[in-house]
Coordinates of C-alpha atoms (C1' of nucleotides) in Angstrom, one line a residue:
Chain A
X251 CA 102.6 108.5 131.0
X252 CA 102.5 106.3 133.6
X253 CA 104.9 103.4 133.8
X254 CA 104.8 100.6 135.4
X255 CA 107.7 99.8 134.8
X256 CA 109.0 97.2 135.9
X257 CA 111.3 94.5 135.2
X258 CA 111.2 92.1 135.1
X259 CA 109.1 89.5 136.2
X260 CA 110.5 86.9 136.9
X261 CA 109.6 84.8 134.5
X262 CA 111.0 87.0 132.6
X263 CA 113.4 87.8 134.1
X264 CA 114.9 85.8 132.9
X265 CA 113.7 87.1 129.5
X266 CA 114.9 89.6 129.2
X267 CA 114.5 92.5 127.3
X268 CA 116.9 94.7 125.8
X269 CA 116.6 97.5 126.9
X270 CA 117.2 99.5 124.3
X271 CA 114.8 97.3 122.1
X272 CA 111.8 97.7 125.1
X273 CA 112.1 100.9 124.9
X274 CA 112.2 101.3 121.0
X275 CA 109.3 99.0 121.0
X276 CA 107.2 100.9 123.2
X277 CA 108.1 103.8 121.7
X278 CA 106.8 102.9 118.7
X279 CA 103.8 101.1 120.0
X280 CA 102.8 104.1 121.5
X281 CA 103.1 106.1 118.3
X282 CA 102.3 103.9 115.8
X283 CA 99.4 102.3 116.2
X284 CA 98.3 105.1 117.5
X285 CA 98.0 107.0 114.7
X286 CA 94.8 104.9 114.6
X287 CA 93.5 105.1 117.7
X288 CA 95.4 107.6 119.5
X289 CA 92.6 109.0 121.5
X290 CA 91.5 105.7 122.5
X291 CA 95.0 104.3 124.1
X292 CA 97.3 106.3 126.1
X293 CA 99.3 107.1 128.1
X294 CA 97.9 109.4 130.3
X295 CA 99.5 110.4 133.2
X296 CA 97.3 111.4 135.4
X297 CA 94.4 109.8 134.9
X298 CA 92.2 109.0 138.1
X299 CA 89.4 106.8 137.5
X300 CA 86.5 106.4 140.0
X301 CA 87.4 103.3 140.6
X302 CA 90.7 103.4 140.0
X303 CA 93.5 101.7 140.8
X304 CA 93.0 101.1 144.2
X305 CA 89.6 99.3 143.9
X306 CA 90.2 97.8 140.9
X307 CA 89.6 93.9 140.8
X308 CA 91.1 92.2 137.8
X309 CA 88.2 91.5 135.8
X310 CA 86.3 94.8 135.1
X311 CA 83.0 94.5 133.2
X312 CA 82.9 96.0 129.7
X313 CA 81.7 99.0 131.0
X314 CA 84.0 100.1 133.5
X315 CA 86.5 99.3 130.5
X316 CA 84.7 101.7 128.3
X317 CA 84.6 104.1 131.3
X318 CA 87.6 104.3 131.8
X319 CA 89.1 103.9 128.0
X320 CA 87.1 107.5 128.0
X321 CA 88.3 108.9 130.5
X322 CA 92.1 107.9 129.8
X323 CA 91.4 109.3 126.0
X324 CA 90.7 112.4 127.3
X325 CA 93.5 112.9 128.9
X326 CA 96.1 111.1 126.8
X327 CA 95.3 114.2 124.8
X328 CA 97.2 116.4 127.5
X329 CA 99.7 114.1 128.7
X330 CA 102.9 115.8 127.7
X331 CA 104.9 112.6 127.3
X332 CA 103.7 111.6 124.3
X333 CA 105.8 113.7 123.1
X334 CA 108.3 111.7 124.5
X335 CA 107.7 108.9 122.4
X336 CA 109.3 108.6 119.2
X337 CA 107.2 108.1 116.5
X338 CA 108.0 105.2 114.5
X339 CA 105.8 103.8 112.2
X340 CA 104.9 100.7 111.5
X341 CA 106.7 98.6 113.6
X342 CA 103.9 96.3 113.5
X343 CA 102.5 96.0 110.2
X344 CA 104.9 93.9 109.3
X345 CA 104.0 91.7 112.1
X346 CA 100.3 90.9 111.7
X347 CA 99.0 89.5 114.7
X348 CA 100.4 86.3 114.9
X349 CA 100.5 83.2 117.6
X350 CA 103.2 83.5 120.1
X351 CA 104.2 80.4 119.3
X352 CA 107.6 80.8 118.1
X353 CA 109.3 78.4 115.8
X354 CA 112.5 77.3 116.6
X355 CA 115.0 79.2 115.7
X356 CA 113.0 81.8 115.0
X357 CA 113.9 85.0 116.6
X358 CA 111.9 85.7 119.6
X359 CA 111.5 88.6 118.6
X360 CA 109.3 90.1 121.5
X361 CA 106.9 89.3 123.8
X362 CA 104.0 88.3 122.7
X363 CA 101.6 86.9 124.3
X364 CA 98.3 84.4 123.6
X365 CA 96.2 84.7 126.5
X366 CA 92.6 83.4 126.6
X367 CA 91.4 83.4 129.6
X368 CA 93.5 85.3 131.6
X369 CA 92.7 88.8 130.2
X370 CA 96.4 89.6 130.3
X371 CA 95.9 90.5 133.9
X372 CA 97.3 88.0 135.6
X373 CA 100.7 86.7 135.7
X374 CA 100.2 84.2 133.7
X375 CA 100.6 86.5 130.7
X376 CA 104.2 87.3 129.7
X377 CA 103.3 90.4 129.1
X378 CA 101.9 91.6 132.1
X379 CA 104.1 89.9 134.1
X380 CA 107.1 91.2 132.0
X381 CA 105.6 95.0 133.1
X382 CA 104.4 96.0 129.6
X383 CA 101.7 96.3 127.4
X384 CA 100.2 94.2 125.4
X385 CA 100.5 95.0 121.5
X386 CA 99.5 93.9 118.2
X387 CA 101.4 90.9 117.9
X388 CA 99.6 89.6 120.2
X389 CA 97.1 87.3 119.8
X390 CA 95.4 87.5 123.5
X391 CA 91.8 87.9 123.6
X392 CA 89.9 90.0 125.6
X393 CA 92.9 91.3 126.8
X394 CA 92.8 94.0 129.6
X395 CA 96.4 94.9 129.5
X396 CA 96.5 98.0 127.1
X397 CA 97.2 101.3 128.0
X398 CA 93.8 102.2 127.3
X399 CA 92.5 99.8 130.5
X400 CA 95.6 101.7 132.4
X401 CA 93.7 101.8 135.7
X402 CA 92.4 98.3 135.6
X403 CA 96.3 97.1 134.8
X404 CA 97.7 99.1 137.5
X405 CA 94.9 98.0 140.1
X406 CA 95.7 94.3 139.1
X407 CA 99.1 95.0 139.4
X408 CA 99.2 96.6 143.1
X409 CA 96.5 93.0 144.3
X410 CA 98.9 91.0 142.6
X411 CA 102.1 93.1 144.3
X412 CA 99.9 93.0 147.6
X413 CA 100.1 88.9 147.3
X414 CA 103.4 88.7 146.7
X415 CA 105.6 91.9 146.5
X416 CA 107.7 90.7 144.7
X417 CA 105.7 89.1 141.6
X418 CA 106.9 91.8 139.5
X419 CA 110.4 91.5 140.3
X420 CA 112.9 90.0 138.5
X421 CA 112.8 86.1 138.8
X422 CA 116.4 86.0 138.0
X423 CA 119.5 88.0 140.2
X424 CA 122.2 87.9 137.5
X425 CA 125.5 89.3 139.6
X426 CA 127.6 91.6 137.7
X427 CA 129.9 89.4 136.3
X428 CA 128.0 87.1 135.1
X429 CA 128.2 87.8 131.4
X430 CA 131.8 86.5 131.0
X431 CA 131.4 83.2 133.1
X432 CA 128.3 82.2 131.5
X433 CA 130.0 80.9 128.5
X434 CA 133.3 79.9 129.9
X435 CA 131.9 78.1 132.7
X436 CA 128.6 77.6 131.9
X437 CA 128.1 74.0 133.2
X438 CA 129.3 73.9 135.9
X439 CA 129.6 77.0 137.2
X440 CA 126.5 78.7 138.1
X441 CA 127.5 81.2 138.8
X442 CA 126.3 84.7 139.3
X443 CA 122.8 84.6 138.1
X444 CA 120.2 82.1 140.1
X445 CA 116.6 82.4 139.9
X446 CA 115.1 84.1 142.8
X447 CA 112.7 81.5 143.6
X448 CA 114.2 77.9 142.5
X449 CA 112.3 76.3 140.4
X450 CA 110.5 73.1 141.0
X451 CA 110.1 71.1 138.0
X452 CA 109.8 67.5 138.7
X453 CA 109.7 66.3 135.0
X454 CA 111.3 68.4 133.2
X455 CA 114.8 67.7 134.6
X456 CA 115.5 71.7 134.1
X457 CA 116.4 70.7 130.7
X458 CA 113.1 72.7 128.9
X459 CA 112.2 76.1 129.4
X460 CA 109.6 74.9 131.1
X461 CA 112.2 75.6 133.8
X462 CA 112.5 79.1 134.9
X463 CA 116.1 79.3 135.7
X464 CA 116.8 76.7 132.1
X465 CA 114.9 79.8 130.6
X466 CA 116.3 82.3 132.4
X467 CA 120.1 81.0 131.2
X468 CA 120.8 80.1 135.2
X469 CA 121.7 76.9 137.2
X470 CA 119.8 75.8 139.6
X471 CA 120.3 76.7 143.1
X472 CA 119.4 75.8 146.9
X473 CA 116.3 77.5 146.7
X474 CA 115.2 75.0 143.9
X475 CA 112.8 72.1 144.7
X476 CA 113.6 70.6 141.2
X477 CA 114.0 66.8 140.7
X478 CA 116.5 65.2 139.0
X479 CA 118.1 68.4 138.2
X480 CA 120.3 68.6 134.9
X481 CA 120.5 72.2 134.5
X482 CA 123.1 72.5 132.2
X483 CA 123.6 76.0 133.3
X484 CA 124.2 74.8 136.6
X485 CA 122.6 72.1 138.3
X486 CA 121.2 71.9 142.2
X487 CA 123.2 69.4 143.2
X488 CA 126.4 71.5 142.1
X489 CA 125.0 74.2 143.6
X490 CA 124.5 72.8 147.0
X491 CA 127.9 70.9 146.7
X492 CA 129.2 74.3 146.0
X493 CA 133.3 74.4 145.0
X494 CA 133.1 71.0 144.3
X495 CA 132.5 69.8 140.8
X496 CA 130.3 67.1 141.7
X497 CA 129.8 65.2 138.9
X498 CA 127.2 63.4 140.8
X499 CA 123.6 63.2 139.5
X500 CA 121.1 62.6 141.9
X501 CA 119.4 60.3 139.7
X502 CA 120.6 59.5 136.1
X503 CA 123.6 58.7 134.7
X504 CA 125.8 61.7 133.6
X505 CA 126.5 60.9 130.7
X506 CA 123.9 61.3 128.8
X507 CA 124.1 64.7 131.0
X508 CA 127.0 65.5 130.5
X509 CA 127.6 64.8 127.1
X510 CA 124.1 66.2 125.7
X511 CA 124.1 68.6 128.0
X512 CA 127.1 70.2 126.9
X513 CA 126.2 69.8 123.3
X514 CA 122.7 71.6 124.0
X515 CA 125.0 74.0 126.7
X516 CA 127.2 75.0 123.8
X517 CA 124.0 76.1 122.2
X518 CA 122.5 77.3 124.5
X519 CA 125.5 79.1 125.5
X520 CA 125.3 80.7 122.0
X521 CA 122.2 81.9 122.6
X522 CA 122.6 83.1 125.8
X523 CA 125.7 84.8 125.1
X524 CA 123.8 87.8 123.5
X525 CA 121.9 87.4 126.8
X526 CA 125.1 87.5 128.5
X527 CA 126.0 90.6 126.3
X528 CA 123.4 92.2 127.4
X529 CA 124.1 91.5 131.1
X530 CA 127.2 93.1 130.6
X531 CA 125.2 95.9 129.9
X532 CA 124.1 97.0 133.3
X533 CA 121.1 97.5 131.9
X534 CA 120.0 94.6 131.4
X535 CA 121.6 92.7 134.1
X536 CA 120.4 95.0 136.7
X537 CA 116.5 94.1 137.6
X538 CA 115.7 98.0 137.9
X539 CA 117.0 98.8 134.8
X540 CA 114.4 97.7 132.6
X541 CA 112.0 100.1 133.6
X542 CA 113.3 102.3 131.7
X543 CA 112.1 101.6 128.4
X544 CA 109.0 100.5 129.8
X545 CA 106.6 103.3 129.2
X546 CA 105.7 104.2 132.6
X547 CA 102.0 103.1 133.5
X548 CA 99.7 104.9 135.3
X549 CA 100.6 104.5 139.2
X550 CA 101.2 108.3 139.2
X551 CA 97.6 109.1 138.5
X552 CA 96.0 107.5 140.7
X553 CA 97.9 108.4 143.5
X554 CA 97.3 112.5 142.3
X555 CA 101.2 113.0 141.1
X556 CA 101.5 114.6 138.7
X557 CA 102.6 112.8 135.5
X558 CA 105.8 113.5 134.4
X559 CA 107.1 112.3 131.5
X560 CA 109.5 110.2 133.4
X561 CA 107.0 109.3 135.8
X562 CA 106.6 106.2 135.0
X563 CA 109.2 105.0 135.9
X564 CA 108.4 105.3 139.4
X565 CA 106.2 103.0 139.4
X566 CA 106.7 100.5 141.9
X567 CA 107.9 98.6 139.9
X568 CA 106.3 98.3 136.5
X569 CA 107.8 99.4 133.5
X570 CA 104.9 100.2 131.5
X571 CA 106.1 101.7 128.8
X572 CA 103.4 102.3 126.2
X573 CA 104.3 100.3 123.3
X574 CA 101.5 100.0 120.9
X575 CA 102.7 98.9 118.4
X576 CA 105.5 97.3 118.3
X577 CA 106.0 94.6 120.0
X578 CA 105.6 93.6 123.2
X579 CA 108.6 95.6 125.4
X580 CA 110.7 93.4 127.0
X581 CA 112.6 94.7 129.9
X582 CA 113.7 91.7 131.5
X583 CA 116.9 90.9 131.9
X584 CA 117.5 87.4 130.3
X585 CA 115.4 85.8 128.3
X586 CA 114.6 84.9 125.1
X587 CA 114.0 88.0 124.0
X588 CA 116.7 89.5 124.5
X589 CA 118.4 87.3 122.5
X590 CA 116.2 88.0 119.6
X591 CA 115.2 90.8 120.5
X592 CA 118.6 92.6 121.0
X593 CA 119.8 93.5 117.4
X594 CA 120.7 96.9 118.6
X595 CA 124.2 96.9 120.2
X596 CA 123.8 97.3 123.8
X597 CA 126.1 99.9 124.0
X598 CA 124.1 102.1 121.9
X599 CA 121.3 102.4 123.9
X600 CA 122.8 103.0 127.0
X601 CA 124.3 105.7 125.1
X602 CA 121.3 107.6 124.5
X603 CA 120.2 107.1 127.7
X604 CA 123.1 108.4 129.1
X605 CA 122.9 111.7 127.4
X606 CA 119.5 112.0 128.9
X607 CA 120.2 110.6 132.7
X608 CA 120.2 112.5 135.3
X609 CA 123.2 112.7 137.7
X610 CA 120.7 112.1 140.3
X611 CA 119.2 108.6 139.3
X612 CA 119.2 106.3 141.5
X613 CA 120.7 103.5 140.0
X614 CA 123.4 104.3 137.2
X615 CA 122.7 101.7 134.2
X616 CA 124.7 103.6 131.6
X617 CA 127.6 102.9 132.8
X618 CA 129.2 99.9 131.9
X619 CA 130.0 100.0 135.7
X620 CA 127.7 100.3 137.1
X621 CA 126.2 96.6 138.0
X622 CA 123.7 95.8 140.2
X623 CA 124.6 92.8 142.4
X624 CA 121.0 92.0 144.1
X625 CA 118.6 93.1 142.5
X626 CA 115.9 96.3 143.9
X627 CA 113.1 93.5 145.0
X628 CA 109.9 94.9 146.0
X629 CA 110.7 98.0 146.8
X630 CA 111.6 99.7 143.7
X631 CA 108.2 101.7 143.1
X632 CA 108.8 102.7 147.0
X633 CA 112.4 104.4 146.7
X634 CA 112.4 108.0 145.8
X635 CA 115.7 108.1 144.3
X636 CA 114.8 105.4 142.1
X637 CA 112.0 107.3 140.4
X638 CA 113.9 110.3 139.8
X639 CA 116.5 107.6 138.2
X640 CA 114.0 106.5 135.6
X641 CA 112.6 109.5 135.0
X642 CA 115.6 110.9 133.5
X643 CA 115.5 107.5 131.1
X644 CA 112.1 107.7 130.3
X645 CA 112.9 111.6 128.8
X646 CA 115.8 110.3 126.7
X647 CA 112.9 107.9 125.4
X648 CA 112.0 110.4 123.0
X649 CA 115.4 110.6 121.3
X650 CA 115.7 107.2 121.5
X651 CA 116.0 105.8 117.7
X652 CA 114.6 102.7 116.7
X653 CA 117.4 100.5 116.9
X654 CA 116.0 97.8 115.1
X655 CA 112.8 97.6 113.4
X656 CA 111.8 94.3 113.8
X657 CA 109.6 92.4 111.5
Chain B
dG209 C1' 98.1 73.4 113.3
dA210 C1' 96.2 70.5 116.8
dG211 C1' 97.0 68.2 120.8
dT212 C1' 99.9 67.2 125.0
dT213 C1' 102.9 68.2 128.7
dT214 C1' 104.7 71.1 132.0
dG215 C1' 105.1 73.9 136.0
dA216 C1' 104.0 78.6 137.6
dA217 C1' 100.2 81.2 139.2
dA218 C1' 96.0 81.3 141.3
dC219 C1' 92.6 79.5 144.1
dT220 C1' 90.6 76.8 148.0
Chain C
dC273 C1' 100.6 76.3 154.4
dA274 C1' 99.3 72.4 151.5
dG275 C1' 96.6 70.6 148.0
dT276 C1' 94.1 71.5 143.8
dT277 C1' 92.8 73.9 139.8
dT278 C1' 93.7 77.1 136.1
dC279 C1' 96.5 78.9 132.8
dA280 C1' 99.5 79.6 129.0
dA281 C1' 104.0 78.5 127.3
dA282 C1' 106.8 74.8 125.7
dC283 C1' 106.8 71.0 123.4
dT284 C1' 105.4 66.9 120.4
dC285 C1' 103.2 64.8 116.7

DNA sequence: GAGTTTGAAACT
DNA sequence: CAGTTTCAAACTC
């Protein structure tokens, strides 16, 4: 297997996964579906395509797709960490394929994504960008990012990380503590967690999810270019007045702000404070950690490692975590998905995981402890110790039961 | 469900 | 690096 593992995007990364649930989902996607077209999709490790990674350009002609769908067939037959992945059936026939859209209130379940044009390749697609697969719930079309076009996802992957190393990374550093003050402070304190970038909405006022750190359950901060800020997690101009609760809007009265703003906070807050659970989980909250239920994409291969079940997780920074057929894996720390997506308690999964990490990983998620304060950046797929971290996750993958079916 | 709006990502 | 275009999600009707 190769991961790609990853977490989270930014976008994401503010959406975050569960954990646990990613790794369930790809877990299942990889087995499930599969049962159909195992050969065809897999997870080979160690796959090295003639034009592999390295040359890869996004769009690859049918052919080379075919080419290389062989050749990753064939060796998806060796790859040893199948085995890893639990089987679980079914995860996605209840979900026919179905439009991303979601309806409100509906449970974001996972990712899924409705690319048309984009071929899943580009980060434009949530899921590519989240670091997984794309799976039947998805409604993309001609979509590249399946474990079967491995090579072509990875070679994307490494021009997109070339442009900006840290596209991949999470868009949202949550600090450890953030879980708690979310909903206690939530307005006005922003807190622990800012977007990496800013955002720069000019319409939007940071009140939609247009906004990436509205939809990553963050205030705006300094970095920001926003206009007319109302983040009701936090808004720029608090931010930059930092201690003081300015009350002062730039531009429109408050209180409309503040009076909506709390009512919509107070939902939000609900929402987010699974998210916010799920921060408390180290896990989630730490950018690194989601790679480990990301089945591990191929970055191993092409660079002649050898694949290891864990492997993926070494991956730069991708979390590739096969998931056929479930649903989409989310690693990311925040987003919507990991409020919907999170059914399992947090603990558990950390729980399994534990059982199978290795004293040696890098970054401890298990523990309750352990937080991550800034989160890896670009480097992740670099570090050594990181890898050997994941890999010990990515083995406890196998064990890992579903936590929650969903759909 | 179709169409519009929005802002990130990609491109020039 | 700035401006423009493309894209898909979020949103509205």
């Amino acid at each position: 297997m190769r991961n790609w593992c990853l977490l989270s995007p930014g976008r994401d990364s503010s959406r975050c996964i569960l954990p646990g649930i990613g790794l369930h989902l790809n877990a299942l996607a990889i087995n499930s579906k599969d049962s159909k077209k195992i050969k065809h999709e897999t997870f080979s490790s160690s796959i090295t395509l003639p034009g592999s990674a390295a040359s890869f350009h996004s769009r690859t002609t049918d052919r080379e797709l075919d080419e290389s769908l062989t050749l990753v067939s064939t060796e998806r037959d060796n790859d040893p960490n199948e085995n890893v992945v639990p089987l679980v059936e079914d995860f996605n026939q209840t979900s026919p394929k179905k439009k991303r859209r979601r309806l409100e209130g509906e449970p974001e379940a996972c990712k899924r994504c409705n690319c048309k044009k984009s071929k899943c390749l580009k980060l434009y697609c949530e899921c590519f960008a989240a670091g997984v697969y794309c799976i039947e719930p998805c409604a993309c079309q001609d979509c590249f990012n399946k474990p079967i076009h491995e090579d072509t996802v990875l070679a994307t992957r490494k021009q997109i990380e070339s442009r900006n190393p840290l596209a991949f990374a999470p868009k949202v550093i949550r600090s450890s503590e953030s879980a708690p003050e979310i909903r206690d402070e939530s307005i006005k304190t922003p807190a622990s967690a800012r977007h990496k970038r800013g955002c720069n909405c000019k319409k939007s006022t940071c009140l939609k999810k247009y906004c990436e750190c509205y939809q990553g359950g963050v205030g705006c901060s300094i970095n920001c270019r926003c206009e007319g800020c109302k983040n009701v997690f936090g808004r720029k101009d608090d931010f930059l007045n930092s201690g003081s609760a300015s009350m002062e809007m730039e531009d429109e009265p408050e209180d409309e702000t503040e009076a909506s703003v709390k009512n919509g906070v107070d939902k939000i807050l609900q929402k987010t404070e699974i998210q916010n659970n799920d921060e408390q989980n180290p896990n989630s909250a730490l950018p690194t950690t989601p790679l480990r239920f990301y089945r591990p994409l191929v970055q191993f291969s092409s660079k002649g490692k050898p694949p290891r079940s864990f492997l993926g997780i070494g991956s730069s920074s991708g979390l590739y975590t096969g998931h056929r057929h479930g649903k989409p894996n989310i690693l990311r720390p925040q987003s919507k998905f990991e409020k919907q997506c999170q059914n399992a308690p947090d603990d558990d999964i950390p729980e399994i995981l534990r059982e199978n990490h290795s004293p040696s990983s890098g970054i401890k998620t298990s523990s309750p402890n352990s937080k991550r304060v800034s989160p890896p950046q670009s480097n992740w797929g670099s570090s050594p110790g990181r890898r050997s971290g994941r890999k010990l996750i990515l083995q406890s993958i196998p064990s890992f039961p579903s936590l929650t079916p969903q759909h």
